[in-house]
């Protein structure tokens, strides 16, 4: 079965760029739509955006000016970059798959915490 | 954006209870409604998609219903492992949006 694992720095300075990668195992990055979702401590879930292996993307308008997603088919990975981060970007970041393009998420990675602080 | 509102925000229940929680969309989303369970410290887990289709491996005590703007998740007989936060999510139009969650506690 497909499994996902997020990786990236846990601490990012304000105004810098947050970069995270999600590694896909047990399947191909070519077969799903891939999303990033975040959750601030004690808060709900916020969809950041998604990418297809073909390169098409949809971003949440609330973050669109700061987000870029990409796929690396040779390494079976996909990534997200969020620029000009502030403390409001501190959250647990999850990657998730959408197998059917119906907008529901399964599987999920375990999540990686990111703190924005100087 | 489509706003998703869940009620109640929390509920207290006992093992064996029948529990129902509500999710309302700010506009019709047909049956593009999904439910997730999040146990403390873990990633969300998909329970139901398309308003009423049980994800493979999810116990049959979970039932989803509704269409349009009003949806419900029912747990027919609450088990100890069901104490968690439940989120609804619309997949009718991007940006996909989630409700604020219903916490099921003892």
mmCIF file of C-alpha atoms in Angstrom:
data_model
loop_
_atom_site.group_PDB
_atom_site.id
_atom_site.type_symbol
_atom_site.label_atom_id
_atom_site.label_comp_id
_atom_site.label_asym_id
_atom_site.label_seq_id
_atom_site.Cartn_x
_atom_site.Cartn_y
_atom_site.Cartn_z
ATOM 1 C CA UNK A 1 0.000 0.000 0.000
ATOM 2 C CA UNK A 2 1.088 3.555 -0.609
ATOM 3 C CA UNK A 3 2.831 5.247 2.296
ATOM 4 C CA UNK A 4 3.938 8.855 2.639
ATOM 5 C CA UNK A 5 6.716 10.423 4.678
ATOM 6 C CA UNK A 6 7.270 14.148 5.083
ATOM 7 C CA UNK A 7 10.716 15.626 5.600
ATOM 8 C CA UNK A 8 12.178 19.069 6.027
ATOM 9 C CA UNK A 9 13.535 21.528 8.563
ATOM 10 C CA UNK A 10 11.525 21.837 11.736
ATOM 11 C CA UNK A 11 12.555 25.434 12.314
ATOM 12 C CA UNK A 12 12.354 28.279 9.810
ATOM 13 C CA UNK A 13 13.161 31.939 10.401
ATOM 14 C CA UNK A 14 10.550 34.611 9.741
ATOM 15 C CA UNK A 15 10.572 35.971 6.177
ATOM 16 C CA UNK A 16 12.432 32.890 4.912
ATOM 17 C CA UNK A 17 11.135 30.015 2.777
ATOM 18 C CA UNK A 18 9.682 26.819 4.190
ATOM 19 C CA UNK A 19 10.511 23.765 2.069
ATOM 20 C CA UNK A 20 9.070 20.311 2.653
ATOM 21 C CA UNK A 21 9.277 17.054 0.729
ATOM 22 C CA UNK A 22 6.993 14.053 0.782
ATOM 23 C CA UNK A 23 8.435 10.682 -0.238
ATOM 24 C CA UNK A 24 6.052 8.134 -1.730
ATOM 25 C CA UNK A 25 6.688 4.450 -1.088
ATOM 26 C CA UNK A 26 4.720 1.399 -2.152
ATOM 27 C CA UNK A 27 3.455 3.148 -5.240
ATOM 28 C CA UNK A 28 4.238 5.699 -7.910
ATOM 29 C CA UNK A 29 4.025 9.459 -7.596
ATOM 30 C CA UNK A 30 2.608 9.348 -11.135
ATOM 31 C CA UNK A 31 -0.704 7.788 -10.129
ATOM 32 C CA UNK A 32 -2.228 10.194 -7.655
ATOM 33 C CA UNK A 33 -3.016 13.822 -7.043
ATOM 34 C CA UNK A 34 -0.956 15.037 -4.096
ATOM 35 C CA UNK A 35 -1.954 17.590 -1.514
ATOM 36 C CA UNK A 36 -0.403 19.474 1.361
ATOM 37 C CA UNK A 37 -2.539 20.194 4.417
ATOM 38 C CA UNK A 38 -1.553 21.965 7.604
ATOM 39 C CA UNK A 39 -2.850 22.182 11.133
ATOM 40 C CA UNK A 40 -1.837 24.782 13.681
ATOM 41 C CA UNK A 41 -1.654 23.529 17.248
ATOM 42 C CA UNK A 42 -5.131 22.982 18.633
ATOM 43 C CA UNK A 43 -6.728 24.169 15.394
ATOM 44 C CA UNK A 44 -8.467 22.702 12.396
ATOM 45 C CA UNK A 45 -7.182 21.566 9.036
ATOM 46 C CA UNK A 46 -6.251 23.892 6.189
ATOM 47 C CA UNK A 47 -5.742 22.651 2.642
ATOM 48 C CA UNK A 48 -2.698 24.336 1.107
ATOM 49 C CA UNK A 49 -2.954 22.998 -2.416
ATOM 50 C CA UNK A 50 -2.393 20.039 -4.695
ATOM 51 C CA UNK A 51 -0.328 18.905 -7.641
ATOM 52 C CA UNK A 52 -0.637 16.181 -10.232
ATOM 53 C CA UNK A 53 2.397 14.369 -11.587
ATOM 54 C CA UNK A 54 1.726 16.035 -14.905
ATOM 55 C CA UNK A 55 2.439 19.349 -13.212
ATOM 56 C CA UNK A 56 -1.022 20.857 -12.925
ATOM 57 C CA UNK A 57 -1.641 22.605 -9.630
ATOM 58 C CA UNK A 58 -4.435 24.075 -7.536
ATOM 59 C CA UNK A 59 -3.531 26.342 -4.662
ATOM 60 C CA UNK A 60 -5.614 27.752 -1.858
ATOM 61 C CA UNK A 61 -6.189 31.402 -2.789
ATOM 62 C CA UNK A 62 -5.334 32.384 0.772
ATOM 63 C CA UNK A 63 -1.763 31.151 0.204
ATOM 64 C CA UNK A 64 -1.468 31.211 -3.557
ATOM 65 C CA UNK A 65 0.936 34.136 -3.758
ATOM 66 C CA UNK A 66 3.428 32.325 -1.510
ATOM 67 C CA UNK A 67 3.087 28.644 -2.488
ATOM 68 C CA UNK A 68 4.824 26.550 -5.107
ATOM 69 C CA UNK A 69 4.453 22.783 -5.474
ATOM 70 C CA UNK A 70 6.506 20.429 -7.583
ATOM 71 C CA UNK A 71 6.889 16.736 -8.357
ATOM 72 C CA UNK A 72 10.125 14.801 -8.718
ATOM 73 C CA UNK A 73 9.205 11.613 -10.535
ATOM 74 C CA UNK A 74 12.759 10.278 -10.548
ATOM 75 C CA UNK A 75 12.819 10.208 -6.750
ATOM 76 C CA UNK A 76 9.109 9.486 -6.272
ATOM 77 C CA UNK A 77 8.652 12.669 -4.282
ATOM 78 C CA UNK A 78 6.645 15.845 -4.282
ATOM 79 C CA UNK A 79 7.394 19.099 -2.521
ATOM 80 C CA UNK A 80 6.001 22.388 -1.303
ATOM 81 C CA UNK A 81 7.660 25.757 -0.831
ATOM 82 C CA UNK A 82 6.073 28.552 1.168
ATOM 83 C CA UNK A 83 7.796 31.913 0.989
ATOM 84 C CA UNK A 84 7.897 34.851 3.395
ATOM 85 C CA UNK A 85 6.808 32.797 6.376
ATOM 86 C CA UNK A 86 5.549 34.290 9.625
ATOM 87 C CA UNK A 87 4.601 32.853 12.991
ATOM 88 C CA UNK A 88 1.136 32.209 11.527
ATOM 89 C CA UNK A 89 2.693 29.497 9.358
ATOM 90 C CA UNK A 90 3.753 27.492 12.411
ATOM 91 C CA UNK A 91 1.884 24.196 12.137
ATOM 92 C CA UNK A 92 1.992 20.480 11.576
ATOM 93 C CA UNK A 93 2.291 19.921 7.846
ATOM 94 C CA UNK A 94 0.814 16.804 6.262
ATOM 95 C CA UNK A 95 1.132 15.424 2.782
ATOM 96 C CA UNK A 96 -1.763 13.350 1.478
ATOM 97 C CA UNK A 97 -2.845 11.504 -1.642
ATOM 98 C CA UNK A 98 -6.021 11.713 -3.692
ATOM 99 C CA UNK A 99 -6.209 8.623 -5.847
ATOM 100 C CA UNK A 100 -9.351 9.385 -7.782
ATOM 101 C CA UNK A 101 -9.304 13.192 -8.136
ATOM 102 C CA UNK A 102 -12.443 13.296 -6.055
ATOM 103 C CA UNK A 103 -10.851 15.454 -3.411
ATOM 104 C CA UNK A 104 -10.735 13.022 -0.523
ATOM 105 C CA UNK A 105 -7.442 12.255 1.139
ATOM 106 C CA UNK A 106 -6.043 8.789 1.665
ATOM 107 C CA UNK A 107 -3.271 8.040 2.505
ATOM 108 C CA UNK A 108 -1.742 10.647 4.762
ATOM 109 C CA UNK A 109 1.795 11.098 5.940
ATOM 110 C CA UNK A 110 2.434 11.173 9.677
ATOM 111 C CA UNK A 111 3.040 14.917 9.553
ATOM 112 C CA UNK A 112 6.057 17.066 10.221
ATOM 113 C CA UNK A 113 6.057 20.000 12.658
ATOM 114 C CA UNK A 114 7.323 23.352 11.459
ATOM 115 C CA UNK A 115 7.993 26.272 13.760
ATOM 116 C CA UNK A 116 8.609 29.762 12.438
ATOM 117 C CA UNK A 117 10.819 31.601 14.880
ATOM 118 C CA UNK A 118 14.013 33.587 14.939
ATOM 119 C CA UNK B 1 -14.821 29.538 -0.369
ATOM 120 C CA UNK B 2 -17.380 27.043 0.902
ATOM 121 C CA UNK B 3 -17.695 27.247 4.679
ATOM 122 C CA UNK B 4 -18.187 24.028 6.634
ATOM 123 C CA UNK B 5 -19.772 24.231 10.082
ATOM 124 C CA UNK B 6 -19.810 21.286 12.470
ATOM 125 C CA UNK B 7 -21.973 20.817 15.529
ATOM 126 C CA UNK B 8 -21.621 20.250 18.312
ATOM 127 C CA UNK B 9 -18.016 21.331 18.808
ATOM 128 C CA UNK B 10 -17.720 18.657 21.470
ATOM 129 C CA UNK B 11 -19.849 15.974 23.008
ATOM 130 C CA UNK B 12 -19.580 13.647 25.951
ATOM 131 C CA UNK B 13 -20.582 10.036 25.526
ATOM 132 C CA UNK B 14 -20.054 6.587 26.950
ATOM 133 C CA UNK B 15 -18.954 3.323 25.434
ATOM 134 C CA UNK B 16 -21.926 1.755 23.701
ATOM 135 C CA UNK B 17 -23.718 5.051 23.047
ATOM 136 C CA UNK B 18 -25.122 6.020 19.672
ATOM 137 C CA UNK B 19 -23.573 9.314 18.627
ATOM 138 C CA UNK B 20 -24.500 11.665 15.800
ATOM 139 C CA UNK B 21 -22.664 14.795 14.686
ATOM 140 C CA UNK B 22 -23.683 17.322 12.047
ATOM 141 C CA UNK B 23 -21.865 19.114 9.258
ATOM 142 C CA UNK B 24 -23.422 21.961 7.277
ATOM 143 C CA UNK B 25 -22.093 23.537 4.096
ATOM 144 C CA UNK B 26 -22.593 27.186 3.203
ATOM 145 C CA UNK B 27 -23.916 26.103 -0.208
ATOM 146 C CA UNK B 28 -24.963 22.884 -1.838
ATOM 147 C CA UNK B 29 -22.099 20.442 -2.269
ATOM 148 C CA UNK B 30 -24.264 17.592 -3.507
ATOM 149 C CA UNK B 31 -22.610 14.530 -1.934
ATOM 150 C CA UNK B 32 -19.017 15.771 -2.118
ATOM 151 C CA UNK B 33 -18.559 15.397 1.621
ATOM 152 C CA UNK B 34 -15.899 13.390 3.414
ATOM 153 C CA UNK B 35 -15.362 12.501 7.061
ATOM 154 C CA UNK B 36 -12.069 12.011 8.902
ATOM 155 C CA UNK B 37 -11.134 10.823 12.371
ATOM 156 C CA UNK B 38 -8.131 12.304 14.125
ATOM 157 C CA UNK B 39 -6.828 10.677 17.256
ATOM 158 C CA UNK B 40 -4.620 12.913 19.362
ATOM 159 C CA UNK B 41 -1.164 13.335 17.906
ATOM 160 C CA UNK B 42 -1.929 11.362 14.765
ATOM 161 C CA UNK B 43 -2.712 12.190 11.160
ATOM 162 C CA UNK B 44 -6.368 12.254 10.157
ATOM 163 C CA UNK B 45 -7.829 9.016 8.862
ATOM 164 C CA UNK B 46 -10.444 8.858 6.117
ATOM 165 C CA UNK B 47 -13.667 7.248 7.333
ATOM 166 C CA UNK B 48 -16.295 8.090 4.729
ATOM 167 C CA UNK B 49 -16.219 9.681 1.292
ATOM 168 C CA UNK B 50 -18.970 10.752 -1.035
ATOM 169 C CA UNK B 51 -21.159 11.451 2.016
ATOM 170 C CA UNK B 52 -21.983 7.791 2.666
ATOM 171 C CA UNK B 53 -19.349 5.404 1.260
ATOM 172 C CA UNK B 54 -17.364 3.657 3.951
ATOM 173 C CA UNK B 55 -13.624 3.622 3.331
ATOM 174 C CA UNK B 56 -12.151 0.127 3.163
ATOM 175 C CA UNK B 57 -11.293 -1.219 6.602
ATOM 176 C CA UNK B 58 -13.481 1.211 8.532
ATOM 177 C CA UNK B 59 -15.897 -0.494 10.929
ATOM 178 C CA UNK B 60 -19.533 -0.625 9.893
ATOM 179 C CA UNK B 61 -20.628 1.174 13.061
ATOM 180 C CA UNK B 62 -19.718 4.394 11.217
ATOM 181 C CA UNK B 63 -22.445 5.702 8.914
ATOM 182 C CA UNK B 64 -22.563 8.852 6.836
ATOM 183 C CA UNK B 65 -25.676 10.453 5.418
ATOM 184 C CA UNK B 66 -26.954 13.616 3.783
ATOM 185 C CA UNK B 67 -26.753 15.621 0.605
ATOM 186 C CA UNK B 68 -26.905 19.234 -0.441
ATOM 187 C CA UNK B 69 -25.961 21.262 2.608
ATOM 188 C CA UNK B 70 -26.744 18.987 5.570
ATOM 189 C CA UNK B 71 -24.765 15.914 6.521
ATOM 190 C CA UNK B 72 -24.417 13.604 9.491
ATOM 191 C CA UNK B 73 -21.911 11.111 10.831
ATOM 192 C CA UNK B 74 -23.316 8.478 13.169
ATOM 193 C CA UNK B 75 -21.433 6.000 15.317
ATOM 194 C CA UNK B 76 -23.903 3.287 16.215
ATOM 195 C CA UNK B 77 -22.131 1.924 19.290
ATOM 196 C CA UNK B 78 -19.224 3.978 20.542
ATOM 197 C CA UNK B 79 -16.037 2.054 21.219
ATOM 198 C CA UNK B 80 -13.056 3.161 23.337
ATOM 199 C CA UNK B 81 -10.946 3.712 20.221
ATOM 200 C CA UNK B 82 -13.551 6.112 18.788
ATOM 201 C CA UNK B 83 -12.778 8.930 21.205
ATOM 202 C CA UNK B 84 -11.255 11.430 18.817
ATOM 203 C CA UNK B 85 -11.916 14.571 16.806
ATOM 204 C CA UNK B 86 -14.029 14.184 13.674
ATOM 205 C CA UNK B 87 -13.720 16.536 10.725
ATOM 206 C CA UNK B 88 -15.897 16.951 7.684
ATOM 207 C CA UNK B 89 -14.416 18.198 4.408
ATOM 208 C CA UNK B 90 -16.029 19.309 1.177
ATOM 209 C CA UNK B 91 -14.574 18.278 -2.141
ATOM 210 C CA UNK B 92 -17.152 20.009 -4.339
ATOM 211 C CA UNK B 93 -14.920 22.916 -5.274
ATOM 212 C CA UNK B 94 -11.447 24.139 -4.506
ATOM 213 C CA UNK B 95 -10.210 25.330 -2.153
ATOM 214 C CA UNK B 96 -11.177 22.145 -0.343
ATOM 215 C CA UNK B 97 -12.305 23.185 3.132
ATOM 216 C CA UNK B 98 -12.770 21.445 6.454
ATOM 217 C CA UNK B 99 -15.127 21.946 9.338
ATOM 218 C CA UNK B 100 -13.702 22.969 12.682
ATOM 219 C CA UNK B 101 -14.190 19.499 14.126
ATOM 220 C CA UNK B 102 -16.350 17.690 16.675
ATOM 221 C CA UNK B 103 -14.504 16.277 19.662
ATOM 222 C CA UNK B 104 -15.978 13.083 21.085
ATOM 223 C CA UNK B 105 -14.930 12.613 24.686
ATOM 224 C CA UNK B 106 -15.908 10.624 27.712
#
